[in-house]
mmCIF file with all atom_site columns, C-alpha atoms in Angstrom:
data_model
loop_
_atom_site.group_PDB
_atom_site.id
_atom_site.type_symbol
_atom_site.label_atom_id
_atom_site.label_alt_id
_atom_site.label_comp_id
_atom_site.label_asym_id
_atom_site.label_entity_id
_atom_site.label_seq_id
_atom_site.pdbx_PDB_ins_code
_atom_site.Cartn_x
_atom_site.Cartn_y
_atom_site.Cartn_z
_atom_site.occupancy
_atom_site.B_iso_or_equiv
_atom_site.pdbx_formal_charge
_atom_site.auth_seq_id
_atom_site.auth_comp_id
_atom_site.auth_asym_id
_atom_site.auth_atom_id
_atom_site.pdbx_PDB_model_num
ATOM 1  C CA . CYS A 1 1  ? 7.116   -39.177 -15.534 1.00 47.00 ? 8  CYS A CA 1
ATOM 2  C CA . TYR A 1 2  ? 5.748   -36.834 -12.868 1.00 44.00 ? 9  TYR A CA 1
ATOM 3  C CA . LEU A 1 3  ? 4.791   -33.215 -13.319 1.00 47.00 ? 10 LEU A CA 1
ATOM 4  C CA . LEU A 1 4  ? 5.536   -31.000 -10.360 1.00 45.00 ? 11 LEU A CA 1
ATOM 5  C CA . THR A 1 5  ? 3.961   -27.578 -10.063 1.00 42.00 ? 12 THR A CA 1
ATOM 6  C CA . SER A 1 6  ? 4.448   -24.847 -7.545  1.00 40.00 ? 13 SER A CA 1
ATOM 7  C CA . SER A 1 7  ? 1.806   -22.571 -6.087  1.00 40.00 ? 14 SER A CA 1
ATOM 8  C CA . ILE A 1 8  ? 4.390   -20.040 -4.949  1.00 42.00 ? 15 ILE A CA 1
ATOM 9  C CA . THR A 1 9  ? 3.733   -16.674 -6.574  1.00 43.00 ? 16 THR A CA 1
ATOM 10 C CA . GLU A 1 10 ? 6.131   -13.759 -6.541  1.00 49.00 ? 17 GLU A CA 1
ATOM 11 C CA . ILE A 1 11 ? 4.427   -10.541 -5.554  1.00 49.00 ? 18 ILE A CA 1
ATOM 12 C CA . THR A 1 12 ? 5.257   -7.483  -7.605  1.00 55.00 ? 19 THR A CA 1
ATOM 13 C CA . LYS A 1 13 ? 4.703   -3.828  -6.850  1.00 53.00 ? 20 LYS A CA 1
ATOM 14 C CA . GLU A 1 14 ? 2.165   -3.714  -9.657  1.00 59.00 ? 21 GLU A CA 1
ATOM 15 C CA . GLN A 1 15 ? -0.097  -6.291  -7.978  1.00 78.00 ? 22 GLN A CA 1
ATOM 16 C CA . ILE A 1 16 ? -0.932  -3.984  -5.078  1.00 85.00 ? 23 ILE A CA 1
ATOM 17 C CA . GLN A 1 17 ? -2.464  -0.833  -6.518  1.00 89.00 ? 24 GLN A CA 1
ATOM 18 C CA . ILE A 1 18 ? -3.495  2.447   -4.897  1.00 92.00 ? 25 ILE A CA 1
ATOM 19 C CA . TYR A 1 19 ? -6.100  4.782   -6.353  1.00 93.00 ? 26 TYR A CA 1
ATOM 20 C CA . PRO A 1 20 ? -7.032  7.514   -6.931  1.00 96.00 ? 27 PRO A CA 1
ATOM 21 C CA . ASN A 1 21 ? -3.715  9.279   -7.120  1.00 95.00 ? 28 ASN A CA 1
ATOM 22 C CA . PRO A 1 22 ? -3.879  12.279  -6.768  1.00 97.00 ? 29 PRO A CA 1
ATOM 23 C CA . ALA A 1 23 ? -6.505  11.919  -4.040  1.00 96.00 ? 30 ALA A CA 1
ATOM 24 C CA . LYS A 1 24 ? -8.586  14.228  -1.861  1.00 95.00 ? 31 LYS A CA 1
ATOM 25 C CA . ASN A 1 25 ? -10.539 12.240  0.724   1.00 96.00 ? 32 ASN A CA 1
ATOM 26 C CA . ASN A 1 26 ? -9.801  8.526   0.452   1.00 96.00 ? 33 ASN A CA 1
ATOM 27 C CA . LEU A 1 27 ? -7.291  6.083   -0.950  1.00 95.00 ? 34 LEU A CA 1
ATOM 28 C CA . THR A 1 28 ? -8.274  2.577   -1.969  1.00 94.00 ? 35 THR A CA 1
ATOM 29 C CA . ILE A 1 29 ? -5.848  -0.351  -1.863  1.00 91.00 ? 36 ILE A CA 1
ATOM 30 C CA . ILE A 1 30 ? -6.432  -2.997  -4.522  1.00 89.00 ? 37 ILE A CA 1
ATOM 31 C CA . ASN A 1 31 ? -5.012  -6.318  -3.367  1.00 85.00 ? 38 ASN A CA 1
ATOM 32 C CA . PRO A 1 32 ? -6.003  -8.830  -6.087  1.00 76.00 ? 39 PRO A CA 1
ATOM 33 C CA . GLU A 1 33 ? -3.900  -11.688 -4.748  1.00 74.00 ? 40 GLU A CA 1
ATOM 34 C CA . SER A 1 34 ? -5.241  -11.231 -1.189  1.00 74.00 ? 41 SER A CA 1
ATOM 35 C CA . ILE A 1 35 ? -1.698  -10.763 0.066   1.00 81.00 ? 42 ILE A CA 1
ATOM 36 C CA . LYS A 1 36 ? -1.541  -10.709 3.873   1.00 86.00 ? 43 LYS A CA 1
ATOM 37 C CA . ILE A 1 37 ? -0.712  -7.067  4.508   1.00 89.00 ? 44 ILE A CA 1
ATOM 38 C CA . GLU A 1 38 ? 1.059   -6.590  7.854   1.00 91.00 ? 45 GLU A CA 1
ATOM 39 C CA . SER A 1 39 ? 1.120   -2.796  8.062   1.00 93.00 ? 46 SER A CA 1
ATOM 40 C CA . VAL A 1 40 ? 0.106   0.311   6.144   1.00 95.00 ? 47 VAL A CA 1
ATOM 41 C CA . SER A 1 41 ? 1.496   3.731   7.037   1.00 96.00 ? 48 SER A CA 1
ATOM 42 C CA . LEU A 1 42 ? 1.726   7.174   5.492   1.00 96.00 ? 49 LEU A CA 1
ATOM 43 C CA . HIS A 1 43 ? 4.917   9.231   5.796   1.00 97.00 ? 50 HIS A CA 1
ATOM 44 C CA . ASP A 1 44 ? 5.995   12.720  4.820   1.00 96.00 ? 51 ASP A CA 1
ATOM 45 C CA . LEU A 1 45 ? 8.961   13.200  2.496   1.00 94.00 ? 52 LEU A CA 1
ATOM 46 C CA . MET A 1 46 ? 11.270  13.530  5.513   1.00 95.00 ? 53 MET A CA 1
ATOM 47 C CA . GLY A 1 47 ? 10.343  9.955   6.492   1.00 93.00 ? 54 GLY A CA 1
ATOM 48 C CA . ARG A 1 48 ? 8.235   10.902  9.530   1.00 96.00 ? 55 ARG A CA 1
ATOM 49 C CA . GLN A 1 49 ? 5.217   8.678   10.028  1.00 97.00 ? 56 GLN A CA 1
ATOM 50 C CA . ILE A 1 50 ? 1.996   10.693  9.778   1.00 96.00 ? 57 ILE A CA 1
ATOM 51 C CA . ILE A 1 51 ? -0.622  7.937   10.099  1.00 95.00 ? 58 ILE A CA 1
ATOM 52 C CA . GLU A 1 52 ? -0.673  4.193   10.689  1.00 95.00 ? 59 GLU A CA 1
ATOM 53 C CA . PHE A 1 53 ? -3.740  2.487   9.241   1.00 93.00 ? 60 PHE A CA 1
ATOM 54 C CA . GLU A 1 54 ? -5.314  -0.823  10.206  1.00 89.00 ? 61 GLU A CA 1
ATOM 55 C CA . PRO A 1 55 ? -3.744  -3.368  7.835   1.00 84.00 ? 62 PRO A CA 1
ATOM 56 C CA . ILE A 1 56 ? -7.134  -4.967  7.123   1.00 83.00 ? 63 ILE A CA 1
ATOM 57 C CA . SER A 1 57 ? -8.605  -1.700  5.855   1.00 83.00 ? 64 SER A CA 1
ATOM 58 C CA . LEU A 1 58 ? -8.592  -1.266  2.089   1.00 88.00 ? 65 LEU A CA 1
ATOM 59 C CA . LEU A 1 59 ? -10.170 2.221   2.240   1.00 94.00 ? 66 LEU A CA 1
ATOM 60 C CA . LEU A 1 60 ? -7.906  4.839   3.847   1.00 95.00 ? 67 LEU A CA 1
ATOM 61 C CA . ASP A 1 61 ? -9.296  8.165   5.085   1.00 95.00 ? 68 ASP A CA 1
ATOM 62 C CA . ILE A 1 62 ? -6.899  10.979  4.171   1.00 95.00 ? 69 ILE A CA 1
ATOM 63 C CA . SER A 1 63 ? -9.430  13.834  4.248   1.00 96.00 ? 70 SER A CA 1
ATOM 64 C CA . HIS A 1 64 ? -7.689  15.564  7.176   1.00 95.00 ? 71 HIS A CA 1
ATOM 65 C CA . LEU A 1 65 ? -4.277  15.750  5.470   1.00 95.00 ? 72 LEU A CA 1
ATOM 66 C CA . SER A 1 66 ? -2.788  18.917  4.030   1.00 96.00 ? 73 SER A CA 1
ATOM 67 C CA . SER A 1 67 ? -2.145  19.028  0.305   1.00 97.00 ? 74 SER A CA 1
ATOM 68 C CA . GLY A 1 68 ? 1.226   17.622  -0.614  1.00 97.00 ? 75 GLY A CA 1
ATOM 69 C CA . ILE A 1 69 ? 3.260   14.557  -1.488  1.00 97.00 ? 76 ILE A CA 1
ATOM 70 C CA . TYR A 1 70 ? 3.386   11.592  0.875   1.00 97.00 ? 77 TYR A CA 1
ATOM 71 C CA . LEU A 1 71 ? 4.845   8.093   0.869   1.00 96.00 ? 78 LEU A CA 1
ATOM 72 C CA . LEU A 1 72 ? 2.522   5.150   1.501   1.00 96.00 ? 79 LEU A CA 1
ATOM 73 C CA . LYS A 1 73 ? 4.382   2.144   2.917   1.00 95.00 ? 80 LYS A CA 1
ATOM 74 C CA . ILE A 1 74 ? 2.782   -1.284  2.730   1.00 93.00 ? 81 ILE A CA 1
ATOM 75 C CA . SER A 1 75 ? 4.547   -4.182  4.486   1.00 91.00 ? 82 SER A CA 1
ATOM 76 C CA . TYR A 1 76 ? 3.882   -7.866  3.777   1.00 86.00 ? 83 TYR A CA 1
ATOM 77 C CA . ASN A 1 77 ? 5.905   -11.103 4.165   1.00 83.00 ? 84 ASN A CA 1
ATOM 78 C CA . ASN A 1 78 ? 8.989   -9.177  5.353   1.00 85.00 ? 85 ASN A CA 1
ATOM 79 C CA . GLU A 1 79 ? 8.824   -7.078  2.166   1.00 87.00 ? 86 GLU A CA 1
ATOM 80 C CA . GLN A 1 80 ? 7.854   -3.437  1.726   1.00 90.00 ? 87 GLN A CA 1
ATOM 81 C CA . ILE A 1 81 ? 6.265   -1.449  -1.090  1.00 90.00 ? 88 ILE A CA 1
ATOM 82 C CA . VAL A 1 82 ? 6.563   2.344   -1.061  1.00 93.00 ? 89 VAL A CA 1
ATOM 83 C CA . LYS A 1 83 ? 4.266   4.370   -3.333  1.00 93.00 ? 90 LYS A CA 1
ATOM 84 C CA . LYS A 1 84 ? 4.256   8.138   -3.815  1.00 95.00 ? 91 LYS A CA 1
ATOM 85 C CA . ILE A 1 85 ? 0.816   9.616   -3.060  1.00 95.00 ? 92 ILE A CA 1
ATOM 86 C CA . ILE A 1 86 ? -0.329  13.118  -3.973  1.00 96.00 ? 93 ILE A CA 1
ATOM 87 C CA . VAL A 1 87 ? -2.996  14.686  -1.746  1.00 96.00 ? 94 VAL A CA 1
ATOM 88 C CA . GLU A 1 88 ? -4.883  17.620  -3.284  1.00 95.00 ? 95 GLU A CA 1
#
């Protein structure tokens, strides 16, 4: 009898976390599984891209943004997570 195991892990939206939210100056991305993030971008509610961040950066400077609601898009492994971000 052989026991086969798999090291494939499904990534959920909860595994990648963003804080603080609401934020004023910086956003931090928590990536506990060290998922290879391909792109990180911030968009307004009309879908227009405001900023594209370096995908290796886990600390995002948002200090120059106006107060409002934005969408943070994180792409990895041909998947995408979209999180609502509030800037104060």
